[in-house]
XYZ file of C-alpha atoms in Angstrom:
363
model
C 45.141 -39.612 48.321
C 46.514 -43.128 48.654
C 46.008 -46.256 46.631
C 43.833 -46.961 49.415
C 41.964 -43.989 50.186
C 41.108 -44.555 45.845
C 40.301 -47.505 46.088
C 37.925 -47.390 49.782
C 35.990 -44.176 47.827
C 35.576 -45.917 44.726
C 34.004 -49.106 45.758
C 31.358 -47.173 48.006
C 30.244 -45.198 44.900
C 30.829 -49.069 42.972
C 28.812 -50.876 45.879
C 25.868 -47.940 46.244
C 25.146 -48.306 42.448
C 25.296 -51.815 42.663
C 22.395 -51.739 45.210
C 20.501 -49.583 44.050
C 20.643 -51.562 40.399
C 19.866 -55.233 42.444
C 16.761 -52.901 44.343
C 16.256 -52.163 41.174
C 16.064 -55.477 39.825
C 14.262 -56.582 42.882
C 11.365 -53.869 42.026
C 10.965 -55.352 38.167
C 11.191 -59.347 39.587
C 7.625 -57.872 42.163
C 6.491 -56.467 39.713
C 6.366 -59.278 37.592
C 4.876 -61.259 39.887
C 2.290 -59.375 41.484
C 0.667 -57.790 38.303
C -1.342 -59.061 35.811
C -0.239 -57.465 33.126
C 3.855 -57.105 34.322
C 4.480 -55.209 30.892
C 2.408 -52.995 30.784
C 3.010 -52.362 34.323
C 7.225 -52.873 33.815
C 7.193 -50.071 31.637
C 5.368 -47.831 33.475
C 7.179 -48.091 35.870
C 10.619 -47.407 33.874
C 9.642 -45.227 32.289
C 6.166 -43.753 32.649
C 8.219 -41.169 34.972
C 9.854 -39.938 31.959
C 6.493 -39.541 29.933
C 4.812 -35.953 30.232
C 6.574 -32.226 31.405
C 4.107 -32.292 34.935
C 5.826 -35.830 35.773
C 9.364 -34.416 35.353
C 8.320 -31.143 37.297
C 7.150 -33.886 39.437
C 10.048 -35.590 39.638
C 12.266 -32.407 40.652
C 9.585 -30.917 43.149
C 9.614 -33.852 45.308
C 13.409 -34.604 45.613
C 13.787 -31.041 46.845
C 12.316 -31.892 50.416
C 14.285 -34.778 49.682
C 17.737 -32.948 48.899
C 17.034 -30.550 51.884
C 15.812 -33.416 54.436
C 18.625 -35.716 53.147
C 21.726 -32.165 53.803
C 19.690 -31.931 57.492
C 20.694 -35.777 57.986
C 23.686 -35.577 56.495
C 24.617 -33.790 59.874
C 23.087 -36.347 62.487
C 24.806 -39.161 60.333
C 28.864 -37.186 60.297
C 28.922 -37.516 63.636
C 26.792 -40.984 64.435
C 24.285 -38.918 65.650
C 21.081 -40.670 64.499
C 18.466 -36.969 65.447
C 15.990 -38.485 64.178
C 13.597 -34.821 65.072
C 13.964 -33.404 61.532
C 10.902 -35.175 60.569
C 8.951 -33.580 62.955
C 10.519 -30.399 62.549
C 9.117 -30.154 58.896
C 5.293 -30.084 60.434
C 6.538 -28.002 63.043
C 8.688 -25.233 60.625
C 6.023 -24.962 57.851
C 3.113 -24.751 60.618
C 4.586 -21.251 62.258
C 6.096 -20.420 59.097
C 1.918 -20.389 58.530
C 1.053 -18.770 61.786
C 4.170 -15.942 61.250
C 3.211 -14.802 57.129
C -0.793 -14.855 58.321
C 0.442 -12.937 61.520
C 2.519 -10.350 58.909
C 0.239 -10.181 56.591
C 0.236 -8.260 53.307
C 2.701 -5.529 55.274
C 5.843 -6.702 53.463
C 7.056 -7.344 50.331
C 7.920 -11.350 49.188
C 11.793 -10.293 48.908
C 12.372 -9.202 52.785
C 8.702 -12.312 54.427
C 9.944 -14.999 51.858
C 14.195 -14.222 54.229
C 11.530 -13.893 57.896
C 9.340 -17.041 56.802
C 12.478 -18.423 56.021
C 14.705 -17.385 59.415
C 11.362 -18.632 61.404
C 11.710 -22.326 59.907
C 15.861 -22.253 60.509
C 14.821 -20.722 64.727
C 11.853 -23.425 65.155
C 14.223 -26.329 63.637
C 17.492 -24.862 65.514
C 14.802 -24.630 68.786
C 13.363 -28.371 68.263
C 16.722 -29.856 67.498
C 17.946 -28.625 70.897
C 15.868 -30.820 73.054
C 16.531 -34.489 72.088
C 20.850 -33.410 71.754
C 20.469 -31.431 74.872
C 18.808 -34.720 76.622
C 21.315 -36.919 75.266
C 24.340 -34.630 76.740
C 22.517 -33.694 79.750
C 21.189 -36.769 80.929
C 22.867 -39.823 78.682
C 19.118 -40.365 77.142
C 19.264 -42.257 73.708
C 18.625 -39.485 71.053
C 16.906 -42.221 68.970
C 13.884 -42.956 70.685
C 14.069 -38.800 72.424
C 13.955 -37.651 68.931
C 10.590 -40.434 68.511
C 8.995 -39.913 70.841
C 9.797 -35.748 69.656
C 8.001 -36.614 66.579
C 4.749 -37.846 67.875
C 4.554 -35.191 70.368
C 5.204 -32.199 67.418
C 2.751 -34.244 64.886
C -0.065 -33.081 68.199
C 1.703 -29.910 68.472
C 1.047 -29.362 64.986
C -2.282 -30.084 64.164
C -3.646 -28.306 67.850
C -1.685 -25.108 66.280
C -3.931 -25.420 63.155
C -7.260 -26.407 65.108
C -7.570 -23.652 67.413
C -4.852 -20.784 65.976
C -4.521 -21.501 62.171
C -7.730 -22.821 60.900
C -9.711 -21.100 58.135
C -13.400 -21.254 59.512
C -14.656 -20.509 56.277
C -13.289 -24.206 54.532
C -15.074 -27.248 54.905
C -11.744 -29.257 55.374
C -9.135 -29.116 58.151
C -6.478 -26.524 57.324
C -5.343 -23.034 58.134
C -5.985 -19.507 56.230
C -4.880 -18.652 53.129
C -0.990 -17.736 53.198
C -0.767 -14.133 51.930
C 0.398 -13.491 48.475
C 3.424 -11.877 49.021
C 5.370 -15.047 51.394
C 4.873 -17.875 48.190
C 6.943 -19.391 46.357
C 6.975 -19.256 42.581
C 6.013 -21.824 40.224
C 9.172 -21.997 36.952
C 9.393 -22.841 33.740
C 6.412 -24.918 31.871
C 7.016 -27.832 33.867
C 5.725 -26.156 37.045
C 8.905 -26.816 39.018
C 8.891 -25.240 42.350
C 11.219 -21.998 42.533
C 12.070 -23.734 46.397
C 14.842 -25.436 43.981
C 16.817 -22.824 44.517
C 17.251 -22.827 47.796
C 18.218 -26.533 47.615
C 20.731 -25.571 45.327
C 22.353 -23.250 47.494
C 22.372 -25.447 50.392
C 23.316 -27.978 48.975
C 26.663 -25.281 47.755
C 26.820 -24.146 51.547
C 26.144 -26.995 53.227
C 29.066 -28.930 50.450
C 31.288 -26.558 51.831
C 31.382 -26.257 55.453
C 32.020 -30.443 55.264
C 34.901 -30.245 53.023
C 36.023 -26.704 53.621
C 35.943 -25.326 56.545
C 37.599 -26.694 60.139
C 34.119 -27.852 61.702
C 33.051 -29.689 59.115
C 36.287 -31.794 59.222
C 35.251 -32.181 63.730
C 32.711 -33.915 62.213
C 33.948 -35.684 59.891
C 36.687 -36.589 62.847
C 34.398 -37.222 65.727
C 31.996 -38.758 64.011
C 34.489 -41.476 62.255
C 36.656 -41.752 64.701
C 35.865 -39.737 68.303
C 38.633 -42.154 70.587
C 41.526 -39.923 68.047
C 38.690 -36.549 68.083
C 39.387 -36.446 72.179
C 42.762 -37.226 71.938
C 43.931 -34.273 69.851
C 41.652 -32.175 72.099
C 37.942 -31.816 69.965
C 35.433 -31.784 72.239
C 33.169 -34.242 70.657
C 30.014 -34.155 72.432
C 30.425 -30.471 71.878
C 31.520 -30.861 68.111
C 28.073 -33.412 67.708
C 25.478 -30.766 70.124
C 26.608 -28.071 66.948
C 26.118 -30.069 64.084
C 22.152 -32.082 65.664
C 21.355 -27.970 65.986
C 22.294 -26.825 62.698
C 21.279 -30.070 61.118
C 17.840 -28.859 62.671
C 17.967 -25.478 61.551
C 18.268 -27.540 57.274
C 15.450 -29.289 57.983
C 13.600 -26.589 59.439
C 14.148 -25.143 56.141
C 12.770 -27.871 54.050
C 9.639 -27.833 56.128
C 9.201 -24.171 54.806
C 10.512 -24.272 51.790
C 7.511 -26.870 50.790
C 5.015 -24.638 52.258
C 6.052 -22.100 50.781
C 6.504 -23.556 47.310
C 3.216 -26.431 46.944
C 0.295 -24.526 49.531
C -1.747 -22.124 49.289
C -2.362 -22.741 53.413
C -1.357 -25.072 56.412
C -3.441 -27.973 55.843
C -0.519 -30.726 57.782
C -2.143 -33.194 59.885
C 0.602 -35.183 60.531
C 4.399 -35.497 60.098
C 5.096 -35.997 56.484
C 7.890 -38.664 56.682
C 10.054 -37.325 54.849
C 12.457 -36.520 57.111
C 12.826 -40.143 57.557
C 12.830 -39.975 53.501
C 15.962 -37.804 54.561
C 17.859 -40.101 56.059
C 17.463 -42.544 53.176
C 18.487 -40.003 51.106
C 21.772 -39.496 53.662
C 22.244 -43.157 53.686
C 22.282 -43.258 49.357
C 24.647 -39.885 49.329
C 27.004 -41.734 52.056
C 26.671 -38.095 54.319
C 28.479 -37.294 51.445
C 26.448 -33.286 50.756
C 27.159 -33.440 47.351
C 25.851 -36.319 46.390
C 22.567 -35.698 48.049
C 21.100 -34.942 45.153
C 21.711 -37.905 43.398
C 19.869 -39.786 45.941
C 16.956 -37.809 45.823
C 16.823 -37.625 42.617
C 16.248 -41.532 42.333
C 13.941 -41.710 45.361
C 11.698 -39.020 43.800
C 11.675 -41.004 40.378
C 10.801 -44.598 42.051
C 8.243 -42.285 44.723
C 6.364 -41.397 41.184
C 6.969 -44.455 39.394
C 5.124 -45.646 41.988
C 2.229 -43.698 41.497
C 2.521 -44.360 38.207
C 1.753 -47.905 38.088
C -0.953 -47.587 41.074
C -2.681 -44.809 38.907
C -2.457 -47.083 35.135
C -1.951 -50.212 37.034
C -2.417 -52.814 39.639
C -0.040 -52.060 42.233
C -0.033 -50.589 45.409
C 2.011 -47.742 46.086
C 3.154 -49.458 49.168
C 5.338 -51.799 46.972
C 7.815 -48.806 47.710
C 8.625 -49.315 50.761
C 9.859 -53.613 49.966
C 12.274 -51.069 47.916
C 13.396 -49.116 50.375
C 14.129 -51.211 52.604
C 15.766 -53.140 50.383
C 17.975 -50.028 49.703
C 19.101 -49.273 53.232
C 20.034 -53.338 54.014
C 22.193 -53.510 50.989
C 24.000 -49.551 51.531
C 23.779 -49.513 54.960
C 25.552 -52.735 55.355
C 29.357 -52.502 55.901
C 30.292 -56.308 55.203
C 28.264 -55.774 51.432
C 31.254 -56.105 48.437
C 33.300 -55.670 51.320
C 35.775 -58.591 50.151
C 36.217 -57.529 47.208
C 37.734 -54.212 48.910
C 39.639 -55.721 50.857
C 41.175 -57.989 48.052
C 41.952 -55.004 45.947
C 44.011 -52.902 48.713
C 45.573 -56.077 49.577
C 45.991 -56.836 45.738
C 47.550 -52.979 46.236
C 49.521 -53.480 48.663
C 51.214 -56.362 47.099
C 52.282 -54.808 43.588
C 53.443 -51.107 46.899
C 55.415 -53.473 48.772
C 57.237 -55.441 45.384
C 57.840 -52.165 43.581
C 59.855 -51.361 47.778
C 61.717 -54.326 47.230
C 62.964 -53.927 43.984
C 63.720 -49.518 44.537
C 65.555 -51.217 47.022
C 67.426 -54.246 45.815
C 68.430 -51.465 42.200
């Protein structure tokens, strides 16, 4: 790795950390400004998420769908196709997994049932992601607009399936019949962490290997960073970006299935969950690096649980975390943030290399 590449990599990490620190400080300032008991609220926001095993488990459990959705968005982000359909896929895959599980009943053991349901979720994600991807490819449609509209359609479709195909008439609220026991993933440890944690870890490893140890990963990154050069060397930028979106959709399907099988005894979502959009934020935090996605997911989960803590123990609405998320996105996504510092470091490194080359030539 050249000195310039080392500087750019280091500065990206520093820029992300500084952005997170600024957002965190702003969160503390906001809490201090709007709370009647700011010292108590700030203490609760900072350390409250770690004061009990249940809250620590909640952070990890919340980070699991954030992680898998973040991995999904890394595929979209890598090829510069902001296909936002993972938001809808998350809901629809949970719905389809429930439908298939109820249809199979107790006919399969858990070791067979769970893989079958994960395959159903993957196929659901691929099929849904295909729609905006093919519309962009064939009709030059705006993938952001198409995916956002598709998410709205999926929200209504999932609710209709729940209401007319899965509904349990014996309960007072809108929910499906109970999932078979073989379809449920057990909790692990006293922290009550969902065993979907292992699925998330496997996804991180597989996606990281795909990104950085395979030719397809190299093609994705090349198409995203320099599509003109990719075309010049004979790569099909359209084909690579199309495949990346389909794979990303499949990963989002795993996220929805994992959430339903781990945390719910029945399907009861009547709207999209926002986890797909959370995945986009995590992918931005991780700078589309799958290996860093769990860190971004844990930080976002910590912020969310901290907001819940101050909402239940203090006088702060949970909506204030939306402000913090917006600041994080603005600081980390802004390419000019700390760019002068990076350019100065690169310039100094280039000067030193030039001086060393002159000295060597003179000698």
